[in-house]
Structure formats: C-alpha cells, structure tokens
C-alpha cells in the first residue's frame, strides 16, 4: 500500500513531514517480502488472501492517491516495501474503507490517519505478545520427529478464528464502556479534557533487581506485577492506561476509586515475598486524553509524587485530598474530627460519623518539585473504623 520515496513525494508523508511522521513502532516484517515457503503459507492463512498487488496497484484499485495510501500504511506501523507485489485484497479493502470515511465526511483526513496509527500501535503490541506467549508451542514439537513446519501451521490454524472472535468481543466491550463514559460527560469540552484521578505505581529498586536477577526471573516478576496491577485496577473500577515494566499508570473517574486501588495494590504486593516495595503517587485534575493515553500537568504531578513517595506508601496532591473530603471519603481534618468526637462524647451523643470515612489524609512537608514548583503532598492511608469505648 505504501510507496517508495520517489513515488510518495518524500519521507515525511503528508503536507509537511512533521504532520505525519513515520511512527517509532514500525514493524519491518514487510520491508523485504520473504520467499520462505512456510512464512508465505502462514501469511496467506492469517490474511486469508494471496499477494496480488504492488503498492501502486493497491492504491489505484482502491481509488485513492499514492500519498494517502502511504500515510495510512506508515501510520499502521508498516515499513515501506518499494514496489514489491506483497499486498492483498484485504489491504485494498482496508484502504478503501478508511478513504471512504474521509470522503463521506465522517472523519477528517488527519483523524483517519490517527485511527490507523492508534489501531496499529495497539494491535502490534498485542500480536507481539501473543507470538511471544505461543513461541514455545511454535518451536518445540510435542512429539519427536515433528518438524517446526508441521507444528506451526496447524497451531495457527486452530488459534486464529478463536483469537479473532475474542478480539472483536473484547473490543466491542471496551468500546461500549468508553462510549458510556463519553455520553455522560457534562459538555463537549469535558469529553476531551476531563477531570480524572491519575495514579502511578512504581516498584522500588527495580534497576538493582535487573542486575541481580536472571532474565527469566525478571520477566516472571514483571509479568506478575503487571497482571496483579491490571486485575486490581479493573476489579475496583479503574482503567489501566499502560504498563512500563516496573511501573503502571491508571486512571479513575473519582478520587475514592483511585485511592482504593492504590491501597489495594500496596496491601496485595506487601504480602508477596517475591515482590519489592511499591510506591504510589496520585493527582486529581484536568487530563487530556489522546489515543488511549493521558497527558497534562495532572499526569506529570502524579509521576513526581510517585518518585518522592516512601516505600509502600501513597502520596496524593492537594486537589486529590480536597476531592476526597468533598465526596465524604476522608475527613477534612483529623484534628477537627477528634475534637468533634470528644465534644459528642462529652455531650452524651454517639459519635458514629467517623466510621463512614474510608481514608485518612496526613499533610506532609511542602517541597519543590522539578517543573511544578512547590507542592504539599498528603500521605493517604486506610482509616480504621473506631470502635466505641
């Protein structure tokens, strides 16, 4: 679908090279189409079609310009293939569909490229993970005497339809959840720039671990951390934004949910002797969302809070503390709460109010944070219910 630089009019692709940069996640498996018989058979099995078109022929058959075809192809994460005959009917159909959305006015051209890029980034990572997971099955024949070819093709043939159906199911579920959040937004501006709680959870001393552990042990630790974090974030109503090996980034619509997730993460990993200590930083405020990721000062502040948090502790910013107090999840002041309880006890009243609070907040020393000025972090803990004496 793409073209070489002589035909596409430059390497940047688009009106300006900066507008449509070649993505960093380029997968170079199509740069030089392979002649390996097994690879070709697997490709035909997975794509459901044979190679028929050069990029020029695919663009012409789809009825789109070479320039637009090149931008779509690169945005999806594929390298230039010159004029090799490596594209199929499915490539032509995909190109025609994207271009059709632009022609119908449903998407602008930049938005269509963004759709291609976000889909390419997500599915590239998924495909790499799946192949890594199935690699043992692809390379180790279950019975002596079987060749790699005899194992790989039937395994992919069996997995492909099931994985495809499951992928579509999960995508529809996620799309329904995301759409529901959007339609509940107060206004159009909130759909893009929303007020969210953003949390980072970071393993302490991970760099030292990389020098001490074997690669397999390190991989198992990272997988266990990511799996535990993902399960806890999802179970308690948050959204996992991304994982970075020793760090996870999550978001929640309200402060109480984000606080519960943070404390659950620490409580769970503390009881796992194989895990290092954890620290969490959370901030609350306006967040810009793009392509499934989150950006802005709130995200930066959460990251900084994580870097200064004590081991197995959660630090939050002032806005997050205020939001917990506003929603009745934590008292505005522990000192004031103690005074009210003492007064109620003196007057013979039942001091039941404190038991409703889930969390406690303790102000920490103000400190300068690079790029964000002076902040006053708060230590977040779980508030133990008081038992009447």
Coordinates of N, CA, C and O in Angstrom, one line a residue, residues 207-352:
X207 N 15.9 -1.2 39.2 CA 17.2 -1.2 38.5 C 18.2 -2.1 39.1 O 18.9 -2.9 38.4
X208 N 18.2 -2.2 40.4 CA 19.1 -3.1 41.1 C 18.7 -4.5 40.8 O 19.5 -5.4 40.7
X209 N 17.4 -4.7 40.8 CA 16.9 -6.1 40.5 C 17.3 -6.6 39.1 O 17.6 -7.8 39.0
X210 N 17.4 -5.7 38.2 CA 17.7 -6.1 36.8 C 19.2 -6.6 36.8 O 19.5 -7.5 35.9
X211 N 20.0 -6.2 37.7 CA 21.4 -6.6 37.7 C 21.6 -7.9 38.5 O 22.5 -8.6 38.3
X212 N 20.6 -8.2 39.4 CA 20.7 -9.3 40.3 C 20.0 -10.5 39.8 O 20.4 -11.7 40.0
X213 N 18.9 -10.4 39.1 CA 18.0 -11.5 38.7 C 18.4 -12.0 37.3 O 18.9 -11.2 36.5
X214 N 18.2 -13.2 37.1 CA 18.3 -13.8 35.7 C 17.1 -13.2 34.9 O 16.1 -12.8 35.4
X215 N 17.4 -13.2 33.6 CA 16.4 -12.7 32.7 C 15.0 -13.3 32.8 O 14.0 -12.6 32.8
X216 N 15.0 -14.6 33.0 CA 13.7 -15.3 33.1 C 13.0 -14.9 34.4 O 11.8 -14.7 34.4
X217 N 13.8 -14.8 35.5 CA 13.2 -14.4 36.8 C 12.6 -13.0 36.7 O 11.6 -12.7 37.2
X218 N 13.4 -12.1 36.1 CA 12.9 -10.8 35.9 C 11.7 -10.7 35.1 O 10.7 -9.9 35.5
X219 N 11.6 -11.5 34.0 CA 10.4 -11.5 33.2 C 9.2 -12.0 34.0 O 8.1 -11.4 33.9
X220 N 9.4 -13.0 34.8 CA 8.3 -13.5 35.6 C 7.8 -12.5 36.7 O 6.6 -12.3 36.9
X221 N 8.8 -11.8 37.3 CA 8.4 -10.7 38.2 C 7.6 -9.6 37.6 O 6.6 -9.2 38.1
X222 N 8.1 -9.1 36.4 CA 7.3 -8.1 35.7 C 5.9 -8.5 35.3 O 5.0 -7.8 35.5
X223 N 5.9 -9.8 34.8 CA 4.5 -10.3 34.4 C 3.6 -10.4 35.6 O 2.4 -10.0 35.5
X224 N 4.1 -10.9 36.7 CA 3.3 -11.0 37.9 C 2.8 -9.6 38.4 O 1.6 -9.4 38.8
X225 N 3.7 -8.6 38.4 CA 3.4 -7.3 38.8 C 2.3 -6.7 37.9 O 1.3 -6.1 38.3
X226 N 2.5 -6.8 36.6 CA 1.5 -6.2 35.6 C 0.2 -6.9 35.7 O -0.9 -6.3 35.7
X227 N 0.2 -8.2 35.9 CA -1.0 -9.0 36.0 C -1.8 -8.6 37.2 O -3.0 -8.4 37.2
X228 N -1.1 -8.6 38.4 CA -1.8 -8.2 39.6 C -2.3 -6.8 39.5 O -3.5 -6.5 40.0
X229 N -1.5 -5.9 39.0 CA -2.0 -4.5 38.9 C -3.2 -4.4 38.0 O -4.2 -3.7 38.3
X230 N -3.1 -5.0 36.8 CA -4.2 -4.9 35.9 C -5.5 -5.5 36.5 O -6.6 -4.9 36.3
X231 N -5.4 -6.6 37.2 CA -6.6 -7.2 37.8 C -7.2 -6.3 38.9 O -8.4 -6.1 38.9
X232 N -6.4 -5.7 39.7 CA -6.9 -4.9 40.8 C -7.5 -3.6 40.3 O -8.5 -3.1 40.7
X233 N -6.8 -3.0 39.3 CA -7.3 -1.8 38.7 C -8.7 -2.0 38.1 O -9.7 -1.2 38.3
X234 N -8.8 -3.1 37.3 CA -10.1 -3.4 36.7 C -11.2 -3.7 37.7 O -12.3 -3.3 37.6
X235 N -10.8 -4.6 38.7 CA -11.8 -5.1 39.6 C -12.4 -3.9 40.4 O -13.6 -4.0 40.8
X236 N -11.7 -2.9 40.7 CA -12.2 -1.8 41.5 C -12.6 -0.5 40.7 O -12.8 0.5 41.3
X237 N -12.8 -0.7 39.4 CA -13.4 0.3 38.6 C -12.5 1.4 38.0 O -13.0 2.4 37.5
X238 N -11.2 1.1 38.0 CA -10.3 2.0 37.3 C -10.0 1.5 35.9 O -10.6 0.5 35.4
X239 N -9.1 2.3 35.2 CA -8.7 1.9 33.8 C -7.2 1.9 33.8 O -6.6 2.9 34.1
X240 N -6.7 0.8 33.3 CA -5.2 0.7 33.2 C -4.8 1.4 31.9 O -5.3 1.0 30.8
X241 N -4.0 2.4 32.0 CA -3.6 3.2 30.8 C -2.5 2.5 30.1 O -2.5 2.3 28.9
X242 N -1.4 2.2 30.9 CA -0.3 1.4 30.2 C 0.6 0.9 31.3 O 0.5 1.3 32.5
X243 N 1.4 -0.1 30.9 CA 2.4 -0.7 31.8 C 3.8 -0.4 31.3 O 4.0 -0.4 30.0
X244 N 4.7 -0.1 32.1 CA 6.1 0.2 31.7 C 7.1 -0.7 32.4 O 8.1 -0.2 32.9
X245 N 6.8 -2.0 32.5 CA 7.7 -2.9 33.2 C 7.6 -2.8 34.7 O 6.9 -3.6 35.3
X246 N 8.3 -1.8 35.3 CA 8.3 -1.6 36.7 C 7.3 -0.6 37.2 O 7.3 -0.2 38.3
X247 N 6.5 -0.1 36.3 CA 5.5 1.0 36.6 C 4.2 0.8 35.8 O 4.2 0.3 34.7
X248 N 3.1 1.1 36.5 CA 1.8 1.1 35.8 C 1.2 2.5 36.0 O 1.4 3.1 37.0
X249 N 0.4 2.8 35.0 CA -0.3 4.1 35.0 C -1.8 3.8 34.9 O -2.2 3.0 34.0
X250 N -2.6 4.3 35.8 CA -4.0 4.0 35.8 C -4.8 5.3 36.0 O -4.2 6.3 36.5
X251 N -6.1 5.3 35.7 CA -6.9 6.4 35.9 C -8.3 6.0 36.4 O -8.7 4.8 36.2
X252 N -9.0 6.9 37.1 CA -10.3 6.6 37.6 C -11.1 7.9 37.5 O -10.6 9.0 37.6
X253 N -12.4 7.7 37.4 CA -13.3 8.9 37.3 C -13.5 9.6 38.6 O -13.8 10.8 38.6
X254 N -13.2 9.0 39.7 CA -13.4 9.6 41.0 C -12.2 9.3 42.0 O -11.5 8.3 41.8
X255 N -12.0 10.2 42.9 CA -10.8 10.0 43.8 C -10.9 8.8 44.7 O -9.9 8.1 45.0
X256 N -12.1 8.5 45.2 CA -12.3 7.3 46.0 C -11.9 6.0 45.4 O -11.2 5.2 46.0
X257 N -12.2 5.8 44.1 CA -11.8 4.6 43.4 C -10.3 4.6 43.2 O -9.7 3.5 43.4
X258 N -9.7 5.7 42.9 CA -8.2 5.7 42.7 C -7.5 5.4 44.0 O -6.5 4.7 44.0
X259 N -8.1 6.0 45.1 CA -7.4 5.7 46.4 C -7.5 4.3 46.8 O -6.6 3.7 47.3
X260 N -8.7 3.7 46.6 CA -8.9 2.2 46.9 C -7.9 1.4 46.1 O -7.3 0.4 46.7
X261 N -7.8 1.7 44.8 CA -6.9 0.9 44.0 C -5.4 1.0 44.5 O -4.7 0.0 44.6
X262 N -5.0 2.2 44.9 CA -3.6 2.4 45.3 C -3.3 1.6 46.6 O -2.3 0.9 46.7
X263 N -4.2 1.7 47.5 CA -4.0 1.0 48.8 C -4.1 -0.5 48.6 O -3.4 -1.3 49.3
X264 N -5.0 -1.0 47.8 CA -5.1 -2.4 47.5 C -3.8 -3.0 46.8 O -3.4 -4.1 47.1
X265 N -3.3 -2.2 45.9 CA -2.0 -2.6 45.3 C -0.9 -2.8 46.3 O -0.2 -3.8 46.3
X266 N -0.8 -1.8 47.2 CA 0.3 -1.9 48.3 C 0.0 -3.1 49.2 O 0.9 -3.9 49.6
X267 N -1.3 -3.2 49.6 CA -1.6 -4.3 50.6 C -1.4 -5.7 49.9 O -0.9 -6.6 50.6
X268 N -1.7 -5.8 48.7 CA -1.6 -7.1 48.0 C -0.1 -7.4 47.8 O 0.4 -8.6 48.1
X269 N 0.7 -6.5 47.3 CA 2.1 -6.8 47.0 C 2.9 -6.9 48.2 O 4.0 -7.6 48.2
X270 N 2.5 -6.2 49.3 CA 3.3 -6.3 50.6 C 3.3 -7.8 51.1 O 4.2 -8.2 51.7
X271 N 2.2 -8.5 50.8 CA 2.1 -9.9 51.2 C 2.7 -10.9 50.3 O 2.7 -12.1 50.5
X272 N 3.3 -10.4 49.2 CA 4.0 -11.2 48.3 C 5.5 -11.1 48.5 O 6.1 -10.0 48.2
X273 N 6.1 -12.1 49.0 CA 7.6 -12.0 49.4 C 8.5 -11.9 48.2 O 9.6 -11.5 48.3
X274 N 8.0 -12.2 47.0 CA 8.8 -12.1 45.8 C 8.9 -10.7 45.2 O 9.7 -10.4 44.3
X275 N 8.0 -9.9 45.7 CA 7.9 -8.5 45.1 C 8.7 -7.5 46.0 O 8.7 -7.6 47.2
X276 N 9.3 -6.5 45.3 CA 9.9 -5.4 46.0 C 8.9 -4.5 46.5 O 7.7 -4.7 46.3
X277 N 9.3 -3.5 47.3 CA 8.4 -2.5 47.8 C 7.7 -1.7 46.7 O 8.3 -1.6 45.6
X278 N 6.6 -1.1 47.0 CA 5.8 -0.3 46.0 C 5.6 1.1 46.5 O 5.4 1.3 47.7
X279 N 5.6 2.0 45.6 CA 5.2 3.4 46.0 C 4.2 3.9 44.9 O 4.3 3.6 43.7
X280 N 3.3 4.7 45.4 CA 2.2 5.2 44.5 C 2.0 6.7 44.7 O 2.1 7.2 45.8
X281 N 1.8 7.4 43.5 CA 1.5 8.8 43.6 C 0.2 9.0 42.8 O 0.0 8.5 41.7
X282 N -0.7 9.9 43.3 CA -2.0 10.1 42.7 C -2.2 11.6 42.7 O -1.9 12.3 43.6
X283 N -2.7 12.1 41.5 CA -3.1 13.5 41.4 C -4.5 13.6 40.8 O -4.9 12.7 40.1
X284 N -5.2 14.7 41.1 CA -6.6 14.8 40.5 C -6.6 16.2 39.8 O -6.2 17.2 40.3
X285 N -7.2 16.2 38.6 CA -7.4 17.4 37.9 C -7.7 17.1 36.4 O -8.0 16.0 36.0
X286 N -7.6 18.2 35.6 CA -7.9 18.1 34.2 C -6.8 17.3 33.5 O -5.6 17.4 33.7
X287 N -7.3 16.3 32.7 CA -6.4 15.4 31.9 C -6.8 15.4 30.5 O -8.0 15.4 30.2
X288 N -5.8 15.5 29.6 CA -6.1 15.4 28.1 C -5.9 14.0 27.7 O -4.9 13.4 28.1
X289 N -6.9 13.4 27.0 CA -6.8 12.0 26.6 C -6.6 12.0 25.1 O -7.3 12.7 24.3
X290 N -5.6 11.2 24.6 CA -5.4 11.0 23.2 C -4.9 9.6 22.9 O -4.0 9.1 23.6
X291 N -5.6 8.9 22.0 CA -5.2 7.6 21.6 C -5.1 6.6 22.7 O -4.1 5.8 22.8
X292 N -5.9 6.8 23.7 CA -5.9 5.9 24.9 C -4.9 6.2 26.0 O -4.9 5.6 27.0
X293 N -4.1 7.3 25.7 CA -3.2 7.7 26.7 C -3.7 9.0 27.4 O -4.6 9.6 27.0
X294 N -3.0 9.4 28.4 CA -3.4 10.6 29.2 C -2.1 11.5 29.3 O -1.0 11.1 29.4
X295 N -2.4 12.8 29.2 CA -1.3 13.8 29.2 C -1.8 15.0 30.1 O -2.9 15.2 30.4
X296 N -0.8 15.8 30.4 CA -1.0 17.1 31.1 C -0.3 17.2 32.4 O 0.3 16.3 32.9
X297 N -0.5 18.3 33.1 CA 0.1 18.6 34.3 C -0.3 17.7 35.4 O 0.5 17.3 36.3
X298 N -1.5 17.2 35.4 CA -2.0 16.3 36.4 C -1.2 15.0 36.4 O -0.8 14.4 37.4
X299 N -1.0 14.5 35.2 CA -0.2 13.3 35.0 C 1.2 13.5 35.4 O 1.8 12.6 36.1
X300 N 1.8 14.6 35.1 CA 3.2 14.9 35.5 C 3.3 15.0 37.0 O 4.3 14.5 37.6
X301 N 2.3 15.6 37.6 CA 2.3 15.7 39.1 C 2.2 14.3 39.7 O 2.9 14.0 40.7
X302 N 1.4 13.5 39.2 CA 1.3 12.1 39.8 C 2.6 11.4 39.7 O 3.0 10.6 40.6
X303 N 3.3 11.5 38.5 CA 4.6 10.9 38.4 C 5.6 11.4 39.4 O 6.4 10.6 40.0
X304 N 5.6 12.7 39.6 CA 6.6 13.3 40.5 C 6.3 12.8 42.0 O 7.2 12.6 42.8
X305 N 5.0 12.8 42.3 CA 4.6 12.3 43.6 C 5.1 10.9 43.9 O 5.5 10.5 45.0
X306 N 5.0 10.1 42.8 CA 5.5 8.7 42.9 C 7.0 8.6 43.2 O 7.4 7.8 44.1
X307 N 7.7 9.5 42.6 CA 9.2 9.5 42.8 C 9.6 9.9 44.2 O 10.7 9.5 44.6
X308 N 8.8 10.6 44.9 CA 9.2 11.1 46.3 C 8.4 10.3 47.3 O 8.6 10.6 48.5
X309 N 7.5 9.4 46.9 CA 6.7 8.7 47.9 C 7.6 7.7 48.7 O 8.5 7.1 48.2
X310 N 7.3 7.5 50.0 CA 8.1 6.5 50.8 C 7.7 5.1 50.3 O 6.8 4.9 49.6
X311 N 8.5 4.1 50.7 CA 8.2 2.7 50.3 C 6.9 2.3 50.9 O 6.5 2.6 52.0
X312 N 6.1 1.6 50.1 CA 4.8 1.0 50.5 C 3.9 2.1 51.0 O 3.2 1.9 52.1
X313 N 3.9 3.2 50.3 CA 3.1 4.3 50.8 C 2.5 5.0 49.6 O 3.0 4.9 48.4
X314 N 1.4 5.8 49.8 CA 0.7 6.6 48.8 C 0.8 8.0 49.1 O 0.4 8.5 50.1
X315 N 1.3 8.8 48.1 CA 1.2 10.3 48.2 C 0.3 10.8 47.2 O 0.2 10.4 46.1
X316 N -0.5 11.8 47.7 CA -1.5 12.5 46.8 C -1.3 14.0 46.8 O -0.7 14.5 47.7
X317 N -1.9 14.7 45.8 CA -1.7 16.1 45.8 C -2.9 16.8 46.5 O -3.9 16.1 46.9
X318 N -2.8 18.1 46.7 CA -3.9 18.8 47.4 C -5.2 18.7 46.8 O -6.2 18.6 47.5
X319 N -5.3 18.8 45.4 CA -6.6 18.7 44.8 C -7.2 17.3 45.0 O -8.4 17.2 45.2
X320 N -6.4 16.2 45.0 CA -7.0 14.9 45.3 C -7.5 14.9 46.7 O -8.6 14.3 47.0
X321 N -6.7 15.4 47.7 CA -7.2 15.4 49.1 C -8.5 16.2 49.2 O -9.4 15.8 49.9
X322 N -8.6 17.3 48.5 CA -9.8 18.1 48.6 C -11.0 17.3 48.0 O -12.1 17.4 48.5
X323 N -10.7 16.6 46.9 CA -11.8 15.8 46.3 C -12.3 14.7 47.2 O -13.5 14.4 47.3
X324 N -11.4 14.0 47.9 CA -11.8 13.0 48.9 C -12.6 13.6 50.0 O -13.6 13.0 50.4
X325 N -12.2 14.8 50.4 CA -13.0 15.4 51.5 C -14.4 15.9 51.0 O -15.4 15.7 51.7
X326 N -14.4 16.4 49.8 CA -15.7 16.9 49.2 C -16.7 15.8 49.0 O -17.9 15.9 49.2
X327 N -16.2 14.6 48.7 CA -17.1 13.4 48.4 C -17.3 12.6 49.7 O -18.0 11.6 49.6
X328 N -16.8 13.1 50.8 CA -17.1 12.4 52.1 C -16.3 11.1 52.3 O -16.6 10.2 53.1
X329 N -15.2 10.9 51.5 CA -14.4 9.7 51.6 C -13.3 9.8 52.7 O -12.8 8.8 53.2
X330 N -13.0 11.1 53.1 CA -11.9 11.3 54.1 C -12.3 12.6 54.8 O -12.9 13.5 54.2
X331 N -12.0 12.7 56.1 CA -12.3 13.9 56.8 C -11.4 15.1 56.4 O -10.3 14.9 55.9
X332 N -11.9 16.3 56.4 CA -11.2 17.5 56.1 C -9.9 17.6 57.0 O -8.9 17.9 56.5
X333 N -10.2 17.3 58.2 CA -9.1 17.4 59.2 C -9.2 16.4 60.3 O -10.3 16.3 60.9
X334 N -8.2 15.6 60.5 CA -8.3 14.6 61.6 C -8.4 15.3 63.0 O -9.1 14.8 63.8
X335 N -7.7 16.4 63.1 CA -7.7 17.1 64.4 C -9.2 17.6 64.7 O -9.7 17.4 65.8
X336 N -9.8 18.2 63.7 CA -11.2 18.7 63.8 C -12.1 17.5 64.1 O -13.0 17.6 64.9
X337 N -11.9 16.4 63.5 CA -12.7 15.2 63.7 C -12.6 14.7 65.1 O -13.6 14.3 65.7
X338 N -11.4 14.7 65.6 CA -11.2 14.3 67.0 C -11.9 15.2 68.0 O -12.4 14.8 69.0
X339 N -11.8 16.5 67.7 CA -12.5 17.5 68.6 C -14.0 17.3 68.6 O -14.6 17.3 69.6
X340 N -14.5 17.0 67.4 CA -16.0 16.8 67.3 C -16.4 15.5 68.0 O -17.4 15.5 68.7
X341 N -15.6 14.5 67.9 CA -15.9 13.2 68.6 C -15.8 13.4 70.1 O -16.7 12.9 70.8
X342 N -14.8 14.2 70.6 CA -14.7 14.4 72.0 C -15.9 15.2 72.5 O -16.4 15.0 73.6
X343 N -16.3 16.2 71.7 CA -17.4 17.0 72.1 C -18.7 16.2 72.2 O -19.5 16.3 73.1
X344 N -18.9 15.3 71.1 CA -20.1 14.5 71.1 C -20.1 13.5 72.3 O -21.2 13.3 72.9
X345 N -18.9 13.0 72.7 CA -18.8 12.1 73.8 C -19.2 12.8 75.1 O -19.8 12.3 76.0
X346 N -18.7 14.0 75.2 CA -18.9 14.8 76.4 C -20.4 15.2 76.6 O -20.9 15.2 77.7
X347 N -21.1 15.4 75.4 CA -22.5 15.7 75.5 C -23.4 14.5 75.5 O -24.6 14.6 75.4
X348 N -22.7 13.3 75.5 CA -23.5 12.1 75.6 C -24.1 11.6 74.3 O -25.0 10.8 74.3
X349 N -23.6 12.1 73.2 CA -24.1 11.7 71.9 C -23.2 10.6 71.4 O -22.0 10.4 71.8
X350 N -23.7 9.8 70.4 CA -23.0 8.7 69.8 C -22.2 9.3 68.7 O -22.7 9.8 67.7
X351 N -20.9 9.1 68.7 CA -20.0 9.6 67.7 C -19.9 8.6 66.6 O -18.8 7.9 66.5
X352 N -20.9 8.5 65.8 CA -20.9 7.4 64.7 C -20.3 7.9 63.4 O -19.9 7.2 62.5

